[in-house]
Amino acid sequence: MSAPPLATLAPIALAEVVDRAALQCRVDRKYVIAVDELPYLLDQLTPYARVLDIDGERSFRYESVYFDTPCLASYHCAAYRRRRRFKVRTRTYLDSAQCWLEVKISGARGRVTKHRLPYLAEDRRTVRSGRGFVNDVLDRESILSNLSGRPLEPVLVTSYRRSTLLLPATASRVTIDTGLTWQDGDRTLRLPGIAVVETKTSSAPSLVDRALWQRGSRPVRISKYATGLAALRLDLPDVPWRRTLRRHFRADPSSALLELPVPTRSEQEASCA
């Protein structure tokens, strides 16, 4: 991301962002744009937006570990557009080592509710110590009541850099994610040329939504978990994200860096047998 456009925005502290626009229950709109377009967008927002600034830094490293059942119940709820869907993940803010266990519930009309529990960063690859919290949330939200007996294992790891903007006039937030990377076991996918811009509002579109619409961008279906897993596992159903996958993940092989495991000599010999 170009530093000068971010540098022109007025700063805001984390406590004020949380106080003015926590938005744990909200409407999310997501856009995929070229990284090269970000300076133009940020330049338009200079009079209206403030940027999260922590000790002079305005871009922060994130890591999310997504958990699912052996039959990928969370993934399939999204793939088949179940009316009520859930995601379980740990989110670690790598620059501060803060970590949360999160359960996200997607409901009618695009409403998203997020439940969070402070978590130990060293435990971020397991939900063992937080399984009671996960079960309580899912039970309270009446989602998959029989999930409590199924294991939840780490399935996908995502990492990226995020900048967060506040739009004070509407108490809405905007996140801009770059350097996107997905890792599924020993398979890694990198998309250095795109940015995911997400607006988080109570309901009505924000100034950022309207600015993106004017530039020809429209909300897309993308989930860091589901779309990333579909890109790495071609055997999974991918209808909700097929257009996004085709346009942004698979259209230009030079912009999507897929790193596959190198077969061992014994594996190569076995495949030729």
XYZ file of N, CA and C in Angstrom:
819
model
N 0.848 -1.181 0.000
C 0.000 0.000 0.000
C 0.883 1.230 0.000
N 0.502 2.219 -0.752
C 1.297 3.441 -0.821
C 1.211 4.187 0.506
N 2.354 4.542 1.078
C 2.367 5.200 2.377
C 1.799 6.618 2.343
N 2.130 7.447 1.346
C 1.661 8.829 1.389
C 0.159 8.991 1.559
N -0.705 8.248 0.824
C -2.146 8.444 1.036
C -2.577 8.142 2.467
N -2.056 7.080 3.077
C -2.394 6.794 4.476
C -1.881 7.907 5.385
N -0.722 8.447 5.057
C -0.115 9.480 5.897
C -0.925 10.766 5.904
N -1.738 10.975 4.879
C -2.517 12.216 4.813
C -3.765 12.166 5.683
N -4.165 10.982 6.143
C -5.371 10.862 6.949
C -5.083 11.221 8.402
N -6.061 11.831 9.050
C -5.910 12.155 10.468
C -5.907 10.862 11.283
N -5.089 10.788 12.327
C -5.002 9.552 13.117
C -6.137 9.425 14.120
N -6.355 8.194 14.562
C -7.310 7.933 15.639
C -6.780 6.761 16.446
N -7.003 6.774 17.747
C -6.514 5.717 18.629
C -7.481 4.545 18.634
N -6.957 3.374 18.983
C -7.778 2.166 18.977
C -8.977 2.283 19.910
N -8.777 2.819 21.094
C -9.879 2.921 22.059
C -11.032 3.742 21.495
N -10.706 4.785 20.730
C -11.764 5.619 20.157
C -12.476 4.902 19.023
N -11.737 4.118 18.230
C -12.383 3.326 17.175
C -13.393 2.364 17.784
N -12.978 1.665 18.823
C -13.861 0.694 19.482
C -15.056 1.399 20.102
N -14.818 2.551 20.719
C -15.893 3.277 21.389
C -16.923 3.808 20.396
N -16.468 4.270 19.246
C -17.367 4.918 18.302
C -17.950 3.985 17.254
N -17.281 2.847 17.000
C -17.759 1.979 15.922
C -17.349 0.534 16.169
N -17.725 -0.030 17.314
C -17.392 -1.428 17.591
C -18.099 -2.346 16.606
N -19.403 -2.092 16.359
C -20.165 -2.784 15.320
C -20.019 -4.307 15.394
N -20.234 -4.869 16.551
C -20.190 -6.326 16.665
C -21.370 -6.975 15.937
N -22.451 -6.222 15.765
C -23.572 -6.660 14.928
C -23.688 -5.651 13.800
N -23.518 -6.088 12.544
C -23.330 -5.124 11.462
C -23.661 -5.750 10.113
N -23.565 -4.902 9.090
C -23.658 -5.341 7.697
C -22.287 -5.134 7.067
N -21.731 -6.187 6.472
C -20.431 -6.114 5.809
C -20.627 -6.099 4.299
N -19.875 -5.247 3.616
C -19.813 -5.262 2.154
C -18.341 -5.363 1.767
N -18.032 -6.317 0.896
C -16.638 -6.595 0.565
C -16.381 -6.323 -0.911
N -15.190 -5.779 -1.173
C -14.783 -5.446 -2.528
C -13.370 -5.974 -2.754
N -13.105 -6.420 -3.959
C -11.749 -6.816 -4.339
C -11.279 -5.844 -5.405
N -10.195 -5.123 -5.125
C -9.679 -4.146 -6.076
C -8.179 -4.348 -6.217
N -7.625 -3.796 -7.273
C -6.180 -3.855 -7.468
C -5.487 -2.971 -6.438
N -4.348 -3.406 -5.951
C -3.582 -2.614 -4.989
C -3.275 -1.232 -5.564
N -3.074 -1.156 -6.857
C -2.750 0.123 -7.500
C -3.878 1.147 -7.379
N -5.106 0.703 -7.101
C -6.237 1.625 -6.992
C -6.354 2.254 -5.603
N -5.646 1.713 -4.639
C -5.796 2.202 -3.271
C -5.426 3.678 -3.095
N -4.347 4.162 -3.690
C -4.037 5.593 -3.507
C -5.167 6.510 -3.953
N -5.859 6.162 -5.033
C -6.964 7.001 -5.509
C -8.119 6.992 -4.511
N -8.426 5.813 -3.973
C -9.510 5.712 -2.993
C -9.170 6.496 -1.731
N -7.967 6.319 -1.211
C -7.583 6.998 0.015
C -7.524 8.507 -0.158
N -7.123 8.940 -1.337
C -7.073 10.372 -1.602
C -8.471 10.988 -1.513
N -9.493 10.256 -1.993
C -10.865 10.742 -1.909
C -11.357 10.828 -0.474
N -10.818 9.983 0.388
C -11.316 9.885 1.756
C -10.628 10.831 2.724
N -9.571 11.494 2.289
C -8.775 12.321 3.191
C -9.607 13.296 4.026
N -10.603 13.998 3.462
C -11.352 14.958 4.297
C -12.331 14.294 5.269
N -12.632 13.001 5.072
C -13.751 12.387 5.793
C -13.359 11.250 6.731
N -12.195 10.661 6.545
C -11.829 9.456 7.292
C -10.652 9.710 8.218
N -10.586 8.893 9.267
C -9.434 8.872 10.159
C -8.878 7.455 10.166
N -7.579 7.329 10.328
C -6.925 6.034 10.224
C -6.408 5.601 11.593
N -6.594 4.331 11.903
C -6.071 3.789 13.154
C -4.553 3.928 13.177
N -4.052 4.540 14.230
C -2.616 4.781 14.379
C -2.194 4.299 15.766
N -1.249 3.366 15.787
C -0.722 2.853 17.054
C 0.789 3.038 17.038
N 1.262 3.945 17.872
C 2.708 4.232 17.958
C 3.300 4.569 16.595
N 2.553 5.322 15.797
C 3.043 5.757 14.498
C 2.853 4.762 13.366
N 2.364 3.571 13.662
C 2.120 2.566 12.636
C 0.660 2.610 12.196
N 0.440 2.401 10.876
C -0.914 2.459 10.343
C -1.278 1.211 9.526
N -0.422 0.249 9.520
C -0.669 -1.022 8.838
C -0.152 -2.123 9.744
N -0.991 -3.138 9.995
C -0.682 -4.110 11.034
C -0.826 -5.532 10.504
N -0.012 -6.442 11.053
C 0.002 -7.838 10.613
C -1.040 -8.654 11.384
N -1.832 -9.378 10.615
C -2.879 -10.233 11.185
C -2.619 -11.683 10.786
N -3.025 -12.585 11.667
C -3.060 -14.001 11.318
C -4.353 -14.594 11.870
N -5.074 -15.329 11.022
C -6.291 -16.007 11.449
C -6.152 -17.495 11.193
N -6.549 -18.295 12.183
C -6.587 -19.744 12.030
C -8.050 -20.156 12.083
N -8.534 -20.795 11.008
C -9.927 -21.202 10.916
C -10.072 -22.672 11.285
N -11.120 -22.967 12.039
C -11.371 -24.315 12.530
C -12.665 -24.850 11.922
N -12.682 -26.150 11.684
C -13.872 -26.774 11.126
C -13.911 -28.230 11.565
N -15.057 -28.861 11.334
C -15.198 -30.279 11.650
C -14.523 -31.102 10.556
N -14.309 -32.414 10.790
C -13.703 -33.249 9.751
C -14.474 -33.243 8.430
N -15.800 -33.055 8.484
C -16.591 -33.006 7.248
C -16.812 -31.569 6.764
N -16.095 -30.611 7.358
C -16.146 -29.195 6.964
C -17.571 -28.630 7.058
N -18.192 -28.788 8.225
C -19.563 -28.311 8.414
C -19.674 -26.807 8.202
N -18.723 -26.037 8.723
C -18.763 -24.586 8.557
C -18.645 -24.213 7.081
N -17.694 -24.828 6.384
C -17.504 -24.536 4.971
C -18.770 -24.853 4.176
N -19.348 -26.019 4.396
C -20.511 -26.422 3.599
C -21.748 -25.585 3.907
N -21.857 -25.089 5.137
C -22.954 -24.153 5.425
C -22.854 -22.926 4.529
N -21.628 -22.446 4.331
C -21.423 -21.288 3.454
C -21.603 -21.664 1.992
N -21.055 -22.812 1.583
C -21.112 -23.210 0.175
C -22.539 -23.425 -0.296
N -23.390 -23.916 0.592
C -24.783 -24.187 0.220
C -25.728 -23.104 0.718
N -25.143 -21.970 1.141
C -25.895 -20.768 1.494
C -26.983 -21.048 2.520
N -26.616 -21.770 3.565
C -27.561 -21.973 4.659
C -27.949 -20.618 5.247
N -29.183 -20.512 5.681
C -29.667 -19.227 6.173
C -28.872 -18.751 7.384
N -28.464 -19.679 8.229
C -27.657 -19.355 9.394
C -26.317 -20.072 9.250
N -25.231 -19.296 9.287
C -23.898 -19.874 9.063
C -22.957 -19.415 10.176
N -21.871 -20.135 10.331
C -20.950 -19.803 11.408
C -19.516 -20.010 10.940
N -18.610 -19.309 11.607
C -17.170 -19.525 11.447
C -16.535 -19.483 12.819
N -15.542 -20.325 13.019
C -14.773 -20.333 14.263
C -13.314 -20.093 13.890
N -12.692 -19.135 14.563
C -11.298 -18.823 14.240
C -10.614 -18.213 15.444
N -9.310 -18.256 15.437
C -8.522 -17.393 16.319
C -7.948 -16.284 15.444
N -7.894 -15.108 15.996
C -7.284 -13.976 15.296
C -6.176 -13.414 16.162
N -4.995 -13.353 15.594
C -3.833 -12.862 16.334
C -3.324 -11.591 15.680
N -3.148 -10.557 16.503
C -2.553 -9.307 16.053
C -1.055 -9.449 16.292
N -0.325 -9.777 15.244
C 1.053 -10.212 15.403
C 1.968 -9.131 15.958
N 1.644 -7.880 15.695
C 2.510 -6.796 16.175
C 2.394 -6.577 17.679
N 1.261 -6.970 18.252
C 1.069 -6.792 19.697
C 0.952 -8.109 20.434
N 0.888 -9.229 19.682
C 0.742 -10.577 20.255
C -0.606 -10.772 20.953
N -1.561 -9.866 20.741
C -2.904 -10.070 21.275
C -3.639 -11.090 20.422
N -4.469 -11.894 21.074
C -5.167 -12.961 20.362
C -6.582 -13.077 20.902
N -7.516 -13.418 19.995
C -8.912 -13.627 20.361
C -9.407 -14.915 19.715
N -10.289 -15.608 20.423
C -11.064 -16.688 19.823
C -12.405 -16.082 19.427
N -12.785 -16.264 18.162
C -13.980 -15.601 17.638
C -14.933 -16.613 17.018
N -16.220 -16.354 17.222
C -17.282 -17.093 16.530
C -18.125 -16.059 15.793
N -18.170 -16.168 14.476
C -18.943 -15.235 13.658
C -20.204 -15.938 13.178
N -21.333 -15.273 13.346
C -22.621 -15.806 12.924
C -23.161 -14.917 11.804
N -23.468 -15.526 10.673
C -24.076 -14.800 9.558
C -25.550 -15.170 9.498
N -26.406 -14.142 9.445
C -27.844 -14.377 9.443
C -28.534 -13.738 8.267
N -29.800 -13.419 8.455
C -30.622 -12.859 7.382
C -30.162 -11.454 7.021
N -30.376 -11.104 5.751
C -30.099 -9.759 5.227
C -28.655 -9.329 5.443
N -27.744 -10.282 5.426
C -26.331 -9.951 5.520
C -25.858 -9.531 6.890
N -26.685 -9.719 7.929
C -26.269 -9.332 9.274
C -25.207 -10.279 9.798
N -24.183 -9.724 10.409
C -23.084 -10.505 10.967
C -22.947 -10.148 12.442
N -22.892 -11.175 13.289
C -22.672 -10.972 14.717
C -21.391 -11.690 15.097
N -20.513 -10.988 15.824
C -19.235 -11.569 16.206
C -19.134 -11.658 17.722
N -18.765 -12.851 18.204
C -18.553 -13.094 19.619
C -17.063 -13.356 19.829
N -16.467 -12.723 20.872
C -15.018 -12.799 21.052
C -14.658 -13.189 22.482
N -13.564 -13.922 22.589
C -13.023 -14.325 23.879
C -11.518 -14.084 23.866
N -10.963 -13.357 24.842
C -9.494 -13.199 24.883
C -8.836 -14.577 24.951
N -7.722 -14.723 24.220
C -7.117 -16.042 24.060
C -5.603 -15.920 24.150
N -4.942 -17.005 24.507
C -3.487 -17.013 24.549
C -2.939 -17.225 23.139
N -1.996 -16.373 22.739
C -1.447 -16.473 21.384
C -0.809 -17.836 21.135
N -0.205 -18.422 22.164
C 0.438 -19.725 21.970
C -0.575 -20.850 21.766
N -1.863 -20.576 22.063
C -2.910 -21.584 21.865
C -3.713 -21.358 20.584
N -3.238 -20.465 19.715
C -4.075 -20.066 18.590
C -4.318 -21.158 17.559
N -3.574 -22.253 17.598
C -3.785 -23.341 16.639
C -4.719 -24.422 17.181
N -5.386 -24.152 18.311
C -6.329 -25.108 18.876
C -7.468 -24.353 19.543
N -8.644 -24.977 19.590
C -9.772 -24.385 20.320
C -10.023 -25.132 21.623
N -9.094 -25.980 22.010
C -9.326 -26.855 23.152
C -9.739 -26.064 24.391
N -8.987 -25.041 24.742
C -9.297 -24.308 25.973
C -10.500 -23.391 25.828
N -10.946 -23.153 24.596
C -12.095 -22.276 24.377
C -13.316 -22.992 23.826
N -13.294 -24.322 23.843
C -14.399 -25.055 23.234
C -15.730 -24.800 23.939
N -15.698 -24.628 25.260
C -16.929 -24.324 25.975
C -17.546 -23.017 25.497
N -16.696 -22.003 25.265
C -17.176 -20.720 24.744
C -17.823 -20.901 23.370
N -17.164 -21.665 22.485
C -17.702 -21.904 21.146
C -19.056 -22.599 21.236
N -19.144 -23.636 22.057
C -20.400 -24.372 22.189
C -21.516 -23.482 22.731
N -21.186 -22.631 23.708
C -22.192 -21.741 24.286
C -22.740 -20.777 23.232
N -21.847 -20.223 22.400
C -22.289 -19.281 21.366
C -23.183 -19.989 20.352
N -22.747 -21.137 19.863
C -23.531 -21.849 18.861
C -24.871 -22.298 19.411
N -24.886 -22.703 20.679
C -26.143 -23.101 21.306
C -27.065 -21.899 21.468
N -26.501 -20.771 21.894
C -27.298 -19.559 22.078
C -27.862 -19.066 20.760
N -27.114 -19.259 19.676
C -27.555 -18.817 18.352
C -28.364 -19.898 17.623
N -28.580 -21.038 18.282
C -29.381 -22.144 17.711
C -28.814 -22.623 16.384
N -27.506 -22.824 16.353
C -26.841 -23.293 15.140
C -26.213 -24.648 15.399
N -26.570 -25.628 14.567
C -25.968 -26.960 14.596
C -25.846 -27.477 16.027
N -26.989 -27.770 16.623
C -26.992 -28.189 18.013
C -26.182 -29.462 18.245
N -26.009 -30.281 17.190
C -25.242 -31.524 17.353
C -23.752 -31.335 17.104
N -23.292 -30.094 16.944
C -21.882 -29.849 16.679
C -21.027 -30.071 17.918
N -21.644 -29.975 19.088
C -20.862 -30.005 20.323
C -20.052 -31.291 20.478
N -20.495 -32.377 19.851
C -19.756 -33.626 19.979
C -18.709 -33.845 18.913
N -18.573 -32.920 17.979
C -17.630 -33.087 16.878
C -16.342 -32.302 17.143
N -15.209 -32.845 16.746
C -13.956 -32.090 16.933
C -13.889 -30.899 15.985
N -13.213 -29.872 16.428
C -12.916 -28.711 15.587
C -11.409 -28.642 15.442
N -10.934 -28.798 14.216
C -9.506 -28.845 13.949
C -9.089 -27.664 13.069
N -7.839 -27.210 13.168
C -7.370 -26.127 12.283
C -7.353 -26.592 10.841
N -7.950 -25.788 9.955
C -8.081 -26.152 8.542
C -7.291 -25.208 7.649
N -7.347 -23.915 7.935
C -6.748 -22.915 7.042
C -6.154 -21.789 7.875
N -4.993 -21.302 7.446
C -4.352 -20.148 8.092
C -4.265 -19.025 7.065
N -4.735 -17.852 7.435
C -4.615 -16.691 6.554
C -3.747 -15.643 7.240
N -3.009 -14.890 6.440
C -2.219 -13.781 6.971
C -2.283 -12.630 5.978
N -2.181 -11.419 6.513
C -2.296 -10.220 5.679
C -1.924 -9.013 6.514
N -1.848 -7.861 5.869
C -1.661 -6.586 6.565
C -2.961 -5.807 6.470
N -3.346 -5.170 7.570
C -4.630 -4.462 7.600
C -4.450 -3.032 8.072
N -5.133 -2.125 7.384
C -5.310 -0.754 7.843
C -6.792 -0.541 8.113
N -7.100 0.193 9.175
C -8.487 0.399 9.578
C -8.811 1.885 9.573
N -9.926 2.221 8.930
C -10.378 3.605 8.862
C -11.683 3.756 9.629
N -11.876 4.924 10.201
C -13.148 5.286 10.821
C -13.755 6.436 10.039
N -15.045 6.327 9.753
C -15.799 7.420 9.135
C -16.674 8.029 10.231
N -16.221 9.088 10.885
C -16.931 9.613 12.054
C -18.365 10.022 11.786
N -18.655 10.531 10.590
C -20.003 11.040 10.314
C -21.055 9.952 10.400
N -20.679 8.708 10.090
C -21.646 7.606 10.100
C -21.274 6.513 11.101
N -20.225 6.745 11.901
C -19.764 5.754 12.886
C -19.578 4.391 12.236
N -18.999 4.388 11.058
C -18.746 3.139 10.339
C -17.244 2.946 10.178
N -16.871 1.689 9.934
C -15.461 1.342 9.792
C -15.194 0.789 8.402
N -13.927 0.885 8.000
C -13.464 0.313 6.743
C -12.141 -0.377 7.023
N -11.990 -1.593 6.530
C -10.699 -2.268 6.639
C -10.149 -2.498 5.237
N -8.839 -2.383 5.120
C -8.147 -2.587 3.850
C -7.063 -3.623 4.080
N -7.204 -4.776 3.435
C -6.281 -5.890 3.629
C -5.428 -6.097 2.382
N -4.122 -6.203 2.581
C -3.183 -6.441 1.485
C -2.207 -7.539 1.895
N -1.401 -7.990 0.929
C -0.445 -9.044 1.215
C -1.117 -10.339 1.616
N -2.215 -10.674 0.964
C -3.052 -11.803 1.365
C -2.390 -13.137 1.060
N -2.366 -14.002 2.076
C -1.768 -15.329 1.952
C -2.665 -16.350 2.642
N -2.849 -17.504 1.995
C -3.610 -18.613 2.558
C -2.706 -19.843 2.623
N -2.794 -20.592 3.714
C -2.003 -21.810 3.848
C -2.896 -22.955 4.319
N -2.917 -24.012 3.522
C -3.661 -25.228 3.830
C -2.654 -26.373 3.875
N -2.190 -26.697 5.083
C -1.140 -27.703 5.188
C 0.126 -27.217 4.509
N 0.603 -27.963 3.489
C 1.818 -27.550 2.784
C 1.518 -26.891 1.446
N 0.287 -26.433 1.262
C -0.086 -25.669 0.061
C -0.304 -24.213 0.457
N 0.293 -23.297 -0.283
C 0.196 -21.873 0.032
C -0.216 -21.091 -1.197
N -1.137 -20.154 -1.022
C -1.594 -19.278 -2.094
C -1.358 -17.837 -1.676
N -0.702 -17.059 -2.554
C -0.453 -15.643 -2.293
C -1.075 -14.809 -3.406
N -1.727 -13.694 -3.017
C -2.307 -12.770 -3.992
C -1.780 -11.361 -3.711
N -0.557 -11.070 -4.139
C 0.048 -9.781 -3.802
C -0.551 -8.602 -4.557
N -1.281 -8.851 -5.638
C -1.745 -7.742 -6.464
C -3.124 -7.219 -6.132
N -3.817 -7.847 -5.176
C -5.172 -7.406 -4.864
C -5.279 -6.940 -3.420
N -6.314 -6.147 -3.179
C -6.656 -5.709 -1.836
C -8.131 -6.037 -1.608
N -8.450 -6.437 -0.396
C -9.841 -6.650 -0.009
C -10.254 -5.475 0.869
N -11.233 -4.725 0.396
C -11.763 -3.581 1.131
C -13.116 -3.992 1.686
N -13.288 -3.822 2.980
C -14.546 -4.231 3.622
C -15.121 -3.056 4.389
N -16.375 -2.725 4.088
C -17.073 -1.681 4.836
C -17.957 -2.354 5.871
N -17.963 -1.771 7.063
C -18.725 -2.335 8.183
C -19.623 -1.227 8.711
N -20.922 -1.377 8.459
C -21.875 -0.330 8.816
C -23.042 -0.938 9.592
N -23.826 -0.055 10.211
C -25.017 -0.536 10.903
C -26.061 -1.004 9.897
N -26.112 -0.373 8.731
C -27.046 -0.826 7.682
C -26.771 -0.103 6.358
N -26.899 1.224 6.345
C -26.825 1.971 5.092
C -25.403 1.971 4.523
N -25.278 2.032 3.192
C -23.951 2.122 2.574
C -23.194 3.351 3.069
N -21.878 3.224 3.133
C -21.030 4.307 3.619
C -20.493 5.129 2.457
N -19.769 6.174 2.808
C -19.094 7.002 1.802
C -18.131 6.165 0.969
N -17.470 5.200 1.589
C -16.519 4.357 0.869
C -17.246 3.474 -0.138
N -18.404 2.923 0.253
C -19.200 2.146 -0.693
C -19.516 2.988 -1.928
N -19.962 4.200 -1.696
C -20.360 5.055 -2.827
C -19.153 5.442 -3.684
N -18.008 5.666 -3.045
C -16.799 5.993 -3.810
C -16.375 4.817 -4.678
N -16.475 3.608 -4.143
C -16.120 2.421 -4.925
C -17.117 2.190 -6.055
N -18.397 2.425 -5.788
C -19.402 2.266 -6.846
C -19.110 3.226 -7.999
N -18.727 4.458 -7.669
C -18.440 5.444 -8.711
C -17.269 5.006 -9.581
N -16.349 4.227 -9.019
C -15.198 3.743 -9.780
C -15.475 2.402 -10.450
N -16.741 1.943 -10.376
C -17.116 0.722 -11.071
C -16.989 -0.547 -10.266
N -16.603 -0.458 -8.980
C -16.500 -1.643 -8.131
C -17.843 -1.934 -7.483
N -18.153 -3.203 -7.360
C -19.380 -3.635 -6.722
C -19.045 -4.671 -5.648
N -19.894 -4.790 -4.630
C -19.630 -5.818 -3.613
C -19.528 -7.197 -4.243
N -18.640 -8.007 -3.724
C -18.452 -9.366 -4.227
C -18.601 -10.340 -3.065
N -18.860 -11.577 -3.429
C -18.887 -12.630 -2.425
C -17.472 -13.154 -2.245
N -16.934 -12.899 -1.098
C -15.609 -13.417 -0.776
C -15.545 -13.651 0.722
N -15.007 -14.755 1.093
C -14.780 -15.116 2.488
C -13.338 -15.573 2.576
N -12.586 -14.981 3.483
C -11.178 -15.388 3.555
C -11.068 -16.881 3.808
N -11.987 -17.424 4.612
C -11.954 -18.863 4.864
C -12.466 -19.654 3.658
N -13.713 -19.450 3.300
C -14.330 -20.319 2.301
C -13.743 -20.120 0.906
N -13.554 -18.875 0.486
C -13.012 -18.641 -0.844
C -11.566 -19.117 -0.924
N -10.797 -18.869 0.126
C -9.417 -19.338 0.134
C -9.315 -20.844 0.111
N -10.182 -21.528 0.876
C -10.140 -22.987 0.887
C -10.573 -23.548 -0.461
N -11.582 -22.925 -1.083
C -12.025 -23.373 -2.402
C -10.935 -23.196 -3.445
N -10.137 -22.128 -3.317
C -9.040 -21.906 -4.265
C -7.959 -22.965 -4.126
N -7.781 -23.480 -2.920
C -6.725 -24.462 -2.672
C -7.201 -25.906 -2.830
N -8.495 -26.128 -2.663
C -9.046 -27.482 -2.791
C -10.091 -27.477 -3.905
N -9.671 -27.838 -5.082
C -10.530 -27.724 -6.256
C -11.690 -28.709 -6.240
N -11.683 -29.687 -5.338
C -12.761 -30.668 -5.274
C -13.949 -30.173 -4.455
N -13.823 -29.029 -3.773
C -14.906 -28.541 -2.929
C -15.934 -27.762 -3.740
N -17.214 -27.773 -3.325
C -18.225 -26.943 -4.003
C -17.894 -25.475 -3.815
N -18.017 -24.684 -4.893
C -17.589 -23.285 -4.819
C -18.549 -22.320 -5.490
N -19.813 -22.718 -5.661
C -20.759 -21.898 -6.435
C -20.857 -20.460 -5.921
N -20.973 -20.190 -4.611
C -21.152 -18.792 -4.181
C -19.983 -17.887 -4.548
N -18.776 -18.458 -4.685
C -17.582 -17.632 -4.913
C -16.955 -17.885 -6.287
N -17.688 -18.587 -7.148
C -17.076 -18.983 -8.417
C -16.668 -17.778 -9.250
N -17.509 -16.746 -9.283
C -17.160 -15.555 -10.068
C -15.929 -14.865 -9.480
N -15.874 -14.753 -8.156
C -14.715 -14.137 -7.507
C -13.458 -14.953 -7.748
N -13.570 -16.277 -7.636
C -12.427 -17.149 -7.883
C -11.926 -17.001 -9.311
N -12.853 -17.002 -10.255
C -12.466 -16.929 -11.661
C -11.846 -15.573 -11.989
N -12.381 -14.514 -11.412
C -11.932 -13.174 -11.786
C -10.657 -12.752 -11.065
N -10.547 -13.118 -9.776
C -9.457 -12.579 -8.977
C -8.429 -13.608 -8.536
N -8.812 -14.874 -8.444
C -7.893 -15.892 -7.964
C -7.269 -16.705 -9.095
N -7.995 -16.840 -10.204
C -7.534 -17.747 -11.250
C -7.397 -17.099 -12.613
N -7.821 -15.838 -12.757
C -7.824 -15.223 -14.088
C -6.421 -14.986 -14.609
N -5.517 -14.569 -13.729
C -4.152 -14.233 -14.141
C -3.174 -15.045 -13.301
N -2.694 -16.165 -13.820
C -1.806 -17.016 -13.028
C -0.573 -16.285 -12.507
N -0.139 -15.231 -13.198
C 1.065 -14.523 -12.761
C 0.822 -13.725 -11.492
N -0.460 -13.401 -11.201
C -0.757 -12.604 -10.009
C -1.114 -13.471 -8.813
N -1.360 -14.759 -9.024
C -1.666 -15.675 -7.933
C -0.523 -16.664 -7.815
N 0.195 -16.606 -6.715
C 1.366 -17.449 -6.517
C 0.975 -18.647 -5.676
N 0.827 -19.801 -6.313
C 0.433 -21.030 -5.635
C 1.668 -21.886 -5.418
N 1.994 -22.113 -4.155
C 3.158 -22.914 -3.816
C 2.687 -24.296 -3.394
N 3.118 -25.326 -4.141
C 2.719 -26.701 -3.876
C 3.882 -27.467 -3.283
N 3.594 -28.506 -2.496
C 4.688 -29.302 -1.944
C 5.447 -30.019 -3.042
N 6.750 -30.121 -2.893
C 7.580 -30.836 -3.856
C 7.547 -32.321 -3.502
N 7.136 -33.210 -4.414
C 7.067 -34.630 -4.088
C 8.447 -35.188 -3.750
N 8.471 -36.090 -2.784
C 9.715 -36.764 -2.453
C 10.043 -37.773 -3.548
N 11.269 -38.277 -3.544
C 11.671 -39.256 -4.560
C 10.780 -40.497 -4.491
N 10.463 -40.973 -3.271
C 9.627 -42.165 -3.159
C 8.228 -41.915 -3.703
N 7.688 -40.692 -3.485
C 6.365 -40.353 -4.014
C 6.403 -40.282 -5.533
N 7.478 -39.720 -6.091
C 7.594 -39.664 -7.540
C 7.679 -41.071 -8.143
N 8.447 -41.955 -7.485
C 8.571 -43.323 -7.993
C 7.235 -44.049 -7.902
N 6.485 -43.794 -6.811
C 5.194 -44.463 -6.653
C 4.202 -44.009 -7.711
N 4.252 -42.707 -8.086
C 3.312 -42.213 -9.087
C 3.640 -42.743 -10.470
N 4.887 -43.164 -10.688
C 5.273 -43.674 -11.998
C 5.135 -45.203 -12.081
N 4.855 -45.817 -10.949
C 4.786 -47.287 -10.922
C 3.560 -47.798 -11.667
